[in-house]
Amino acid sequence: MLLRHTTAKEIDRKALTINPAKTCQPVGAMFAALGIHGCLPHSHGSQGCCSYHRSALSRHFREPIMAGTSSFSEGSSVFGGSANLVQAIDTMFTVYKPEVIAVHTTCLSETIGDDLTQIISKANDDGCVPEGKQVIYCNTPSYVGTHVTGYSNQVAAFVKFFSTATPKKRNVINLVAGWMEPSDMREIKRLAKVMEARTILFPDMTDVLDAPLDGHYKLYPTGGTTIEEMKLTGDSKFTIGLGQSCTEDACIKLENKCKVKFEVVDIPIGFKATDRFLMSLSRHANLPIPDSLSDERGRLIDLISDSSKYLYGKRVALWGDPDTLIPLTEFLVSMDMKPVYVVTGTPSKYFDARMAEILKDIPEAKFKSGELADMFLMHQWIKQEGVDLLIGNTYGKYIARDENVPLIRFGFPIADRPGHNYFAKTGYEGGANLVKQIMDGLLDHIDTNCLEEKVEFQL
Amino acid sequence: MAHILDERKGQVSVAGANVATIDCNKASLAGSVSQRACVFCGSRVVLYPIVDALHLIHGPIGCAAYTWDIRGSLSSGPELHRLSYCTDLQEKDVIFGGVKKLYEAITELIELHKPKAAFIYTTCIVGVIGDDVEQVCRTIEDEAKIPIIPVQAPGFQGSKKDGYKVACEAIFRLVGTKSKPETPAKSINILGDFNLAGELWILLDYYKRMGVHVNATITGDGRVDDIANAHNAALNVVQCSGSMNYLAKMMKDTYNIPSMRVSYFGIEDMSDALYDVARFFKDDEMMDKARELVKEEFAKLMPQLTWYKERLTGKKAAIYVGGAFKAISLVKALRLIGVETVIVGSQTGTEEDYDLIKKLCNEGTIILDDSNPVELSHFVKEKKADIFIGGVKERPIAHKIGLGFCDHNHERKEPLAGYEGMINFAKEIYATAMSPVWKFTK
């Protein structure tokens, strides 16, 4: 019993977070920056931050993660980190030769009040930034929001620094990617291609965080949205944001800066959210949804119908980020399952409102976002009344073991299984992949745990 | 050498070629993609395996999230150390101070778990906003009657190595606070083994077979009461000297306990670790038992090892690990199975360590202090290494170049210490170096 300390009774906590369902802003900024081709993320803070974020991303994606750090010392914490950052910019352009450096702050540099605009302009004045190269930044204090906020801030910074409106509008739709796997992005690009829509996806982690092994280490893998594409987003005719908490800010910035209208839809997880995404793309790109995609949808529905007797009424506990939890919970409800407990450490009124709507016919369902919405609380709920399935990141494996409940790995971080970045969960095919995983989880559990006389060949 | 930053040239050396000592122990160059971490990280990894204490992070959530169940330090009893506790500081706390929140969090935790002691880690931001953590700890210590130990670890105050020192100071506050009357005369403390994959338990078995009493294990499978009684041991046996030398020194100065530096990796170093202890106690019977043990283990080990050596001879390895002392053991262990080391690097090595490595390695071996991925991948290609031995951030780089990889850090899953560890090590090196997958990479 790894979590033997968990009590079924909810204890009164005012100040204490136990087993968080979130992490801090900078890792989100670092992750998002990897989705720009030739971009080197830079952590303006102590060495440990950068090391932790690189390790966390490395463990999850099993890919090399490059990022610089300002390596703060006692001196920089007193006199400011300006000298360190200017030197770091010089060093990075000399040695690592990125197209762009994306600086994000940390709790330390925010608290001592480093002014990044001023520091970066000093680096420019000192000639540390070569011709045609650029340094961009975003503020990501760890004591505000979560890793989701950091991702959102970094994506908004891409718009702020790159997107440019010229008189020449293009028949292109911008797709702003929320926090998802490269596999999910690959699937979204495929759907757009099948529709023959011209799109720019940003950020784009395909061929960055799922790069092929070919015997060469590429400091800057071949994937990622190029800076040229990023600039062109200002000339696109419409923007679709995928996931409110990660992309809405960027969409609003792009509208304000370049007059590109936008709509934010859910990340297309499950058939309803995929329907909405495709309809939005169809409407704004003025293109029909081809039969081949309707067939994909039909195959997903067929799979769900084949599985429905096992899915009915199954109680599920989920945790993760608002943008994925919302469509995932909706998907489970649409399959007649009962998502009874949903927790995210990211504070979000939007999440609360959407959850209340999605779960309105499941009166026993509980959900919570923000401070003290942690895995300890989730486990206490499960102890009060059990569930049949867990869906979330690797931090759920302790609960899965203690309560003997199958766990479907979903979200960030997944540190104990490979391949999640290869198999999409978005689109109809991603939906089918999810249904298969859910069925495997539920039925394997039955086969392993049921009485011997109940083991059956056919299920 | 365009792949080396000018400022870093002093931190790269070649065995046999340049006589000058390596320029180590200096802060990382800003902007260099260093593989190093911070003071907090150093203190957290060292204290983490004390399994019946609470570990509360006073700071924003990240520092707690990234150190939640980070290393496979196994426990034979309580599992308190594997949970993540944090005050989750918010903007309002940064402005108005986090002292009240800290007080409440510790109180709630003690109420919940009734622990033996609590370690309260301060992070970067607490160092800047100036919360009086010492005062809060003293207050609660008086109320709860258990040791509440502040671990002053703002990340910016240095590198991981400085964090080791902070951890040693925290442990030292516990040492000597309790005495167990029955502590035998011939007893040792094991310092610097963290019981990854249960390695400590292998060592405990060896020492038991020799008739040596192990008093406190610091910190692998560690217990507060044992550490409190650590001053009653006759000897400190110190592995991973980078992290624990300072504690051994303080215990020598205050309690006059001598210490010896050992390594449990590879059969030469492992055997020395046993013989040296027997020699220290000047006990012939103990020495005989040690010889018997080594003989027995050798008889089991050598035939298997020979099998691996025949197949691995001619392979080349690159090593990049945290501590240099571990690198030294690895060079020797690899040699035993026919593998030549062509690159050795560490994050925190000292001048002495690097001198020793130079003497130990073949001419032409590249020696690196505080390296980065660009340098590492360059040298690996230049020296045509087949296997890379390192930690979490190095693994995917090695694989991308088409190299085998062995995690000799927090993520090892099989014990690599002791005689059975040597077999596991050989097996791991063989599995990865000989994997057919590398034939399909180019």
mmCIF file of C-alpha atoms in Angstrom, chain A residues 1-7 11-28 40 42 46-56 58-59 62-75 77 83-85 87-89 91-92 94-96 107-108 111-112 142-147 208 210-219 371-372 375-376 395 398 422, chain B residues 2-5 7 27-38 40-42 44-45 56 60-70 77-80 82-94 100-102 104-106 108-109 112-113 123-125 128-129 154-160 370 372-374 377 381 392-393 396-397 399-402 410-411 437-438 440-442:
data_model
loop_
_atom_site.group_PDB
_atom_site.id
_atom_site.type_symbol
_atom_site.label_atom_id
_atom_site.label_comp_id
_atom_site.label_asym_id
_atom_site.label_seq_id
_atom_site.Cartn_x
_atom_site.Cartn_y
_atom_site.Cartn_z
ATOM 1 C CA MET A 1 0.000 0.000 0.000
ATOM 2 C CA LEU A 2 2.035 2.904 -1.270
ATOM 3 C CA LEU A 3 -0.635 5.418 -0.340
ATOM 4 C CA ARG A 4 -1.498 3.855 3.016
ATOM 5 C CA HIS A 5 -1.679 7.355 4.482
ATOM 6 C CA THR A 6 -4.732 8.316 2.486
ATOM 7 C CA THR A 7 -7.838 8.608 4.627
ATOM 8 C CA ILE A 11 -9.352 16.098 6.104
ATOM 9 C CA ASP A 12 -9.533 19.821 6.584
ATOM 10 C CA ARG A 13 -6.636 21.403 4.732
ATOM 11 C CA LYS A 14 -5.976 25.099 4.344
ATOM 12 C CA ALA A 15 -2.367 25.295 3.292
ATOM 13 C CA LEU A 16 -1.126 21.905 2.322
ATOM 14 C CA THR A 17 -1.010 20.415 -1.162
ATOM 15 C CA ILE A 18 -0.465 16.643 -1.247
ATOM 16 C CA ASN A 19 0.485 14.945 -4.498
ATOM 17 C CA PRO A 20 -0.243 17.785 -6.943
ATOM 18 C CA ALA A 21 -2.263 17.466 -10.140
ATOM 19 C CA LYS A 22 -0.224 20.218 -11.773
ATOM 20 C CA THR A 23 3.267 21.627 -12.050
ATOM 21 C CA CYS A 24 4.701 25.106 -12.593
ATOM 22 C CA GLN A 25 4.537 27.538 -15.535
ATOM 23 C CA PRO A 26 8.068 27.390 -16.989
ATOM 24 C CA VAL A 27 7.881 23.730 -18.097
ATOM 25 C CA GLY A 28 4.843 24.622 -20.216
ATOM 26 C CA LEU A 40 16.073 27.185 -28.288
ATOM 27 C CA HIS A 42 15.882 29.470 -22.322
ATOM 28 C CA SER A 46 18.509 28.954 -11.329
ATOM 29 C CA GLN A 47 20.112 25.936 -12.994
ATOM 30 C CA GLY A 48 17.784 23.527 -11.236
ATOM 31 C CA CYS A 49 14.635 24.818 -12.972
ATOM 32 C CA CYS A 50 16.061 24.149 -16.412
ATOM 33 C CA SER A 51 17.386 20.765 -15.365
ATOM 34 C CA TYR A 52 14.045 19.705 -13.859
ATOM 35 C CA HIS A 53 12.056 20.835 -16.884
ATOM 36 C CA ARG A 54 14.390 19.121 -19.317
ATOM 37 C CA SER A 55 14.249 15.933 -17.238
ATOM 38 C CA ALA A 56 10.457 16.045 -16.977
ATOM 39 C CA SER A 58 12.789 13.907 -21.480
ATOM 40 C CA ARG A 59 11.133 11.326 -19.265
ATOM 41 C CA ARG A 62 11.963 9.976 -24.405
ATOM 42 C CA GLU A 63 13.550 12.535 -26.715
ATOM 43 C CA PRO A 64 16.503 14.903 -26.211
ATOM 44 C CA ILE A 65 15.318 18.228 -24.807
ATOM 45 C CA MET A 66 17.623 21.193 -25.307
ATOM 46 C CA ALA A 67 17.311 24.412 -23.321
ATOM 47 C CA GLY A 68 19.627 27.033 -21.921
ATOM 48 C CA THR A 69 19.694 28.499 -18.436
ATOM 49 C CA SER A 70 20.852 31.818 -16.995
ATOM 50 C CA SER A 71 22.454 29.848 -14.128
ATOM 51 C CA PHE A 72 21.561 32.362 -11.431
ATOM 52 C CA SER A 73 23.978 32.754 -8.545
ATOM 53 C CA GLU A 74 23.745 34.495 -5.198
ATOM 54 C CA GLY A 75 25.000 37.639 -6.961
ATOM 55 C CA SER A 77 19.634 37.225 -7.056
ATOM 56 C CA ALA A 83 24.458 40.172 -16.949
ATOM 57 C CA ASN A 84 23.747 36.433 -16.940
ATOM 58 C CA LEU A 85 21.059 36.680 -19.586
ATOM 59 C CA GLN A 87 26.033 36.496 -21.625
ATOM 60 C CA ALA A 88 23.727 33.514 -22.098
ATOM 61 C CA ILE A 89 22.265 35.002 -25.286
ATOM 62 C CA THR A 91 26.880 32.077 -25.741
ATOM 63 C CA MET A 92 23.831 30.403 -27.229
ATOM 64 C CA THR A 94 27.696 31.513 -30.813
ATOM 65 C CA VAL A 95 27.593 27.849 -29.982
ATOM 66 C CA TYR A 96 24.118 26.464 -30.547
ATOM 67 C CA CYS A 107 9.689 32.553 -9.760
ATOM 68 C CA LEU A 108 13.142 33.852 -8.902
ATOM 69 C CA THR A 111 10.397 38.194 -7.775
ATOM 70 C CA ILE A 112 13.630 40.135 -8.099
ATOM 71 C CA SER A 142 5.766 29.767 -11.010
ATOM 72 C CA TYR A 143 3.534 31.142 -8.264
ATOM 73 C CA VAL A 144 0.794 32.113 -10.746
ATOM 74 C CA GLY A 145 -1.278 29.510 -12.588
ATOM 75 C CA THR A 146 0.268 26.202 -13.652
ATOM 76 C CA HIS A 147 2.174 24.515 -16.475
ATOM 77 C CA VAL A 208 10.430 17.256 -32.908
ATOM 78 C CA ASP A 210 8.576 12.004 -32.046
ATOM 79 C CA ALA A 211 11.637 12.282 -34.279
ATOM 80 C CA PRO A 212 12.831 9.185 -36.174
ATOM 81 C CA LEU A 213 16.051 7.507 -35.100
ATOM 82 C CA ASP A 214 18.496 7.764 -37.978
ATOM 83 C CA GLY A 215 21.848 7.711 -36.234
ATOM 84 C CA HIS A 216 22.199 11.484 -36.077
ATOM 85 C CA TYR A 217 21.614 13.825 -33.188
ATOM 86 C CA LYS A 218 19.930 16.978 -34.453
ATOM 87 C CA LEU A 219 20.086 19.916 -32.122
ATOM 88 C CA GLU A 371 -5.519 25.040 -5.351
ATOM 89 C CA LEU A 372 -5.868 21.881 -3.221
ATOM 90 C CA MET A 375 -4.325 13.577 -6.205
ATOM 91 C CA PHE A 376 -4.767 13.136 -2.458
ATOM 92 C CA TYR A 395 0.943 9.761 -10.921
ATOM 93 C CA TYR A 398 -0.140 4.354 -6.945
ATOM 94 C CA TYR A 422 3.081 7.858 -31.335
ATOM 95 C CA ALA B 2 34.633 24.575 -32.413
ATOM 96 C CA HIS B 3 32.181 22.426 -30.495
ATOM 97 C CA ILE B 4 33.731 23.527 -27.198
ATOM 98 C CA LEU B 5 32.917 26.923 -25.778
ATOM 99 C CA GLU B 7 35.399 29.516 -21.739
ATOM 100 C CA ALA B 27 30.005 27.699 -11.908
ATOM 101 C CA SER B 28 28.439 26.782 -15.239
ATOM 102 C CA LEU B 29 28.722 29.299 -18.029
ATOM 103 C CA ALA B 30 25.397 31.062 -18.508
ATOM 104 C CA GLY B 31 23.723 29.892 -21.692
ATOM 105 C CA SER B 32 25.612 26.647 -21.804
ATOM 106 C CA VAL B 33 23.131 23.761 -21.876
ATOM 107 C CA SER B 34 24.534 22.345 -18.665
ATOM 108 C CA GLN B 35 23.362 18.958 -17.388
ATOM 109 C CA ARG B 36 23.722 20.263 -13.820
ATOM 110 C CA ALA B 37 21.027 21.144 -11.294
ATOM 111 C CA CYS B 38 20.670 23.414 -8.233
ATOM 112 C CA PHE B 40 17.539 22.443 -3.797
ATOM 113 C CA CYS B 41 17.945 19.450 -6.091
ATOM 114 C CA GLY B 42 21.135 18.358 -4.314
ATOM 115 C CA ARG B 44 16.384 16.913 -1.926
ATOM 116 C CA VAL B 45 17.984 13.845 -3.509
ATOM 117 C CA LEU B 56 7.664 19.464 2.891
ATOM 118 C CA PRO B 60 5.757 27.147 -5.667
ATOM 119 C CA ILE B 61 4.450 23.796 -6.879
ATOM 120 C CA GLY B 62 7.169 22.972 -9.429
ATOM 121 C CA CYS B 63 9.905 22.168 -6.927
ATOM 122 C CA ALA B 64 7.556 19.682 -5.243
ATOM 123 C CA ALA B 65 6.174 18.208 -8.468
ATOM 124 C CA TYR B 66 9.608 17.511 -9.972
ATOM 125 C CA THR B 67 10.876 15.798 -6.821
ATOM 126 C CA TRP B 68 7.863 13.580 -6.228
ATOM 127 C CA ASP B 69 8.963 9.931 -6.160
ATOM 128 C CA ILE B 70 12.064 10.833 -8.146
ATOM 129 C CA GLY B 77 8.898 0.023 6.064
ATOM 130 C CA PRO B 78 7.227 3.434 5.869
ATOM 131 C CA GLU B 79 6.695 5.092 2.484
ATOM 132 C CA LEU B 80 6.137 8.660 3.658
ATOM 133 C CA ARG B 82 7.376 8.897 -1.683
ATOM 134 C CA LEU B 83 4.601 11.465 -1.351
ATOM 135 C CA SER B 84 4.795 15.078 -2.421
ATOM 136 C CA TYR B 85 3.981 17.815 0.092
ATOM 137 C CA CYS B 86 4.027 21.491 -0.774
ATOM 138 C CA THR B 87 2.847 24.883 0.449
ATOM 139 C CA ASP B 88 2.123 25.721 -3.215
ATOM 140 C CA LEU B 89 3.001 29.415 -2.820
ATOM 141 C CA GLN B 90 0.761 31.795 -4.778
ATOM 142 C CA GLU B 91 1.283 35.412 -5.774
ATOM 143 C CA LYS B 92 -0.381 36.705 -2.608
ATOM 144 C CA ASP B 93 2.015 34.645 -0.488
ATOM 145 C CA VAL B 94 4.980 36.058 -2.382
ATOM 146 C CA LYS B 100 1.460 31.594 8.021
ATOM 147 C CA LYS B 101 0.845 29.116 5.222
ATOM 148 C CA LEU B 102 3.994 27.216 6.176
ATOM 149 C CA GLU B 104 -0.479 25.697 8.852
ATOM 150 C CA ALA B 105 0.910 23.201 6.367
ATOM 151 C CA ILE B 106 3.387 21.697 8.841
ATOM 152 C CA GLU B 108 -1.725 19.816 9.200
ATOM 153 C CA LEU B 109 0.940 17.340 8.137
ATOM 154 C CA LEU B 112 -2.119 13.664 9.551
ATOM 155 C CA HIS B 113 0.969 11.480 9.782
ATOM 156 C CA THR B 123 13.328 27.188 -2.417
ATOM 157 C CA CYS B 124 14.654 30.132 -4.472
ATOM 158 C CA ILE B 125 11.739 32.370 -3.848
ATOM 159 C CA VAL B 128 14.306 36.156 -1.753
ATOM 160 C CA ILE B 129 11.080 37.051 0.102
ATOM 161 C CA PRO B 154 17.380 28.282 -2.412
ATOM 162 C CA GLY B 155 18.447 27.010 -5.828
ATOM 163 C CA PHE B 156 20.496 30.040 -6.853
ATOM 164 C CA GLN B 157 22.929 29.662 -3.970
ATOM 165 C CA GLY B 158 25.047 27.218 -5.956
ATOM 166 C CA SER B 159 24.963 23.938 -7.785
ATOM 167 C CA LYS B 160 23.807 20.475 -6.800
ATOM 168 C CA ASP B 370 30.223 19.960 -16.495
ATOM 169 C CA ASN B 372 26.670 19.612 -22.429
ATOM 170 C CA PRO B 373 24.854 17.619 -25.152
ATOM 171 C CA VAL B 374 26.696 19.223 -28.074
ATOM 172 C CA SER B 377 27.632 13.961 -28.902
ATOM 173 C CA LYS B 381 31.308 10.224 -32.429
ATOM 174 C CA VAL B 392 17.905 10.699 -17.689
ATOM 175 C CA LYS B 393 18.877 13.615 -19.954
ATOM 176 C CA PRO B 396 17.611 9.954 -25.623
ATOM 177 C CA ILE B 397 20.689 11.673 -27.064
ATOM 178 C CA HIS B 399 19.792 6.550 -28.608
ATOM 179 C CA LYS B 400 19.426 9.152 -31.363
ATOM 180 C CA ILE B 401 23.074 8.661 -32.294
ATOM 181 C CA GLY B 402 22.481 4.922 -32.310
ATOM 182 C CA HIS B 410 18.330 7.483 -10.302
ATOM 183 C CA GLU B 411 16.568 5.369 -12.891
ATOM 184 C CA VAL B 437 18.219 -2.443 -33.094
ATOM 185 C CA TRP B 438 21.460 -0.507 -33.623
ATOM 186 C CA PHE B 440 18.902 -0.680 -38.306
ATOM 187 C CA THR B 441 19.666 2.878 -37.291
ATOM 188 C CA LYS B 442 21.909 4.032 -40.103
#
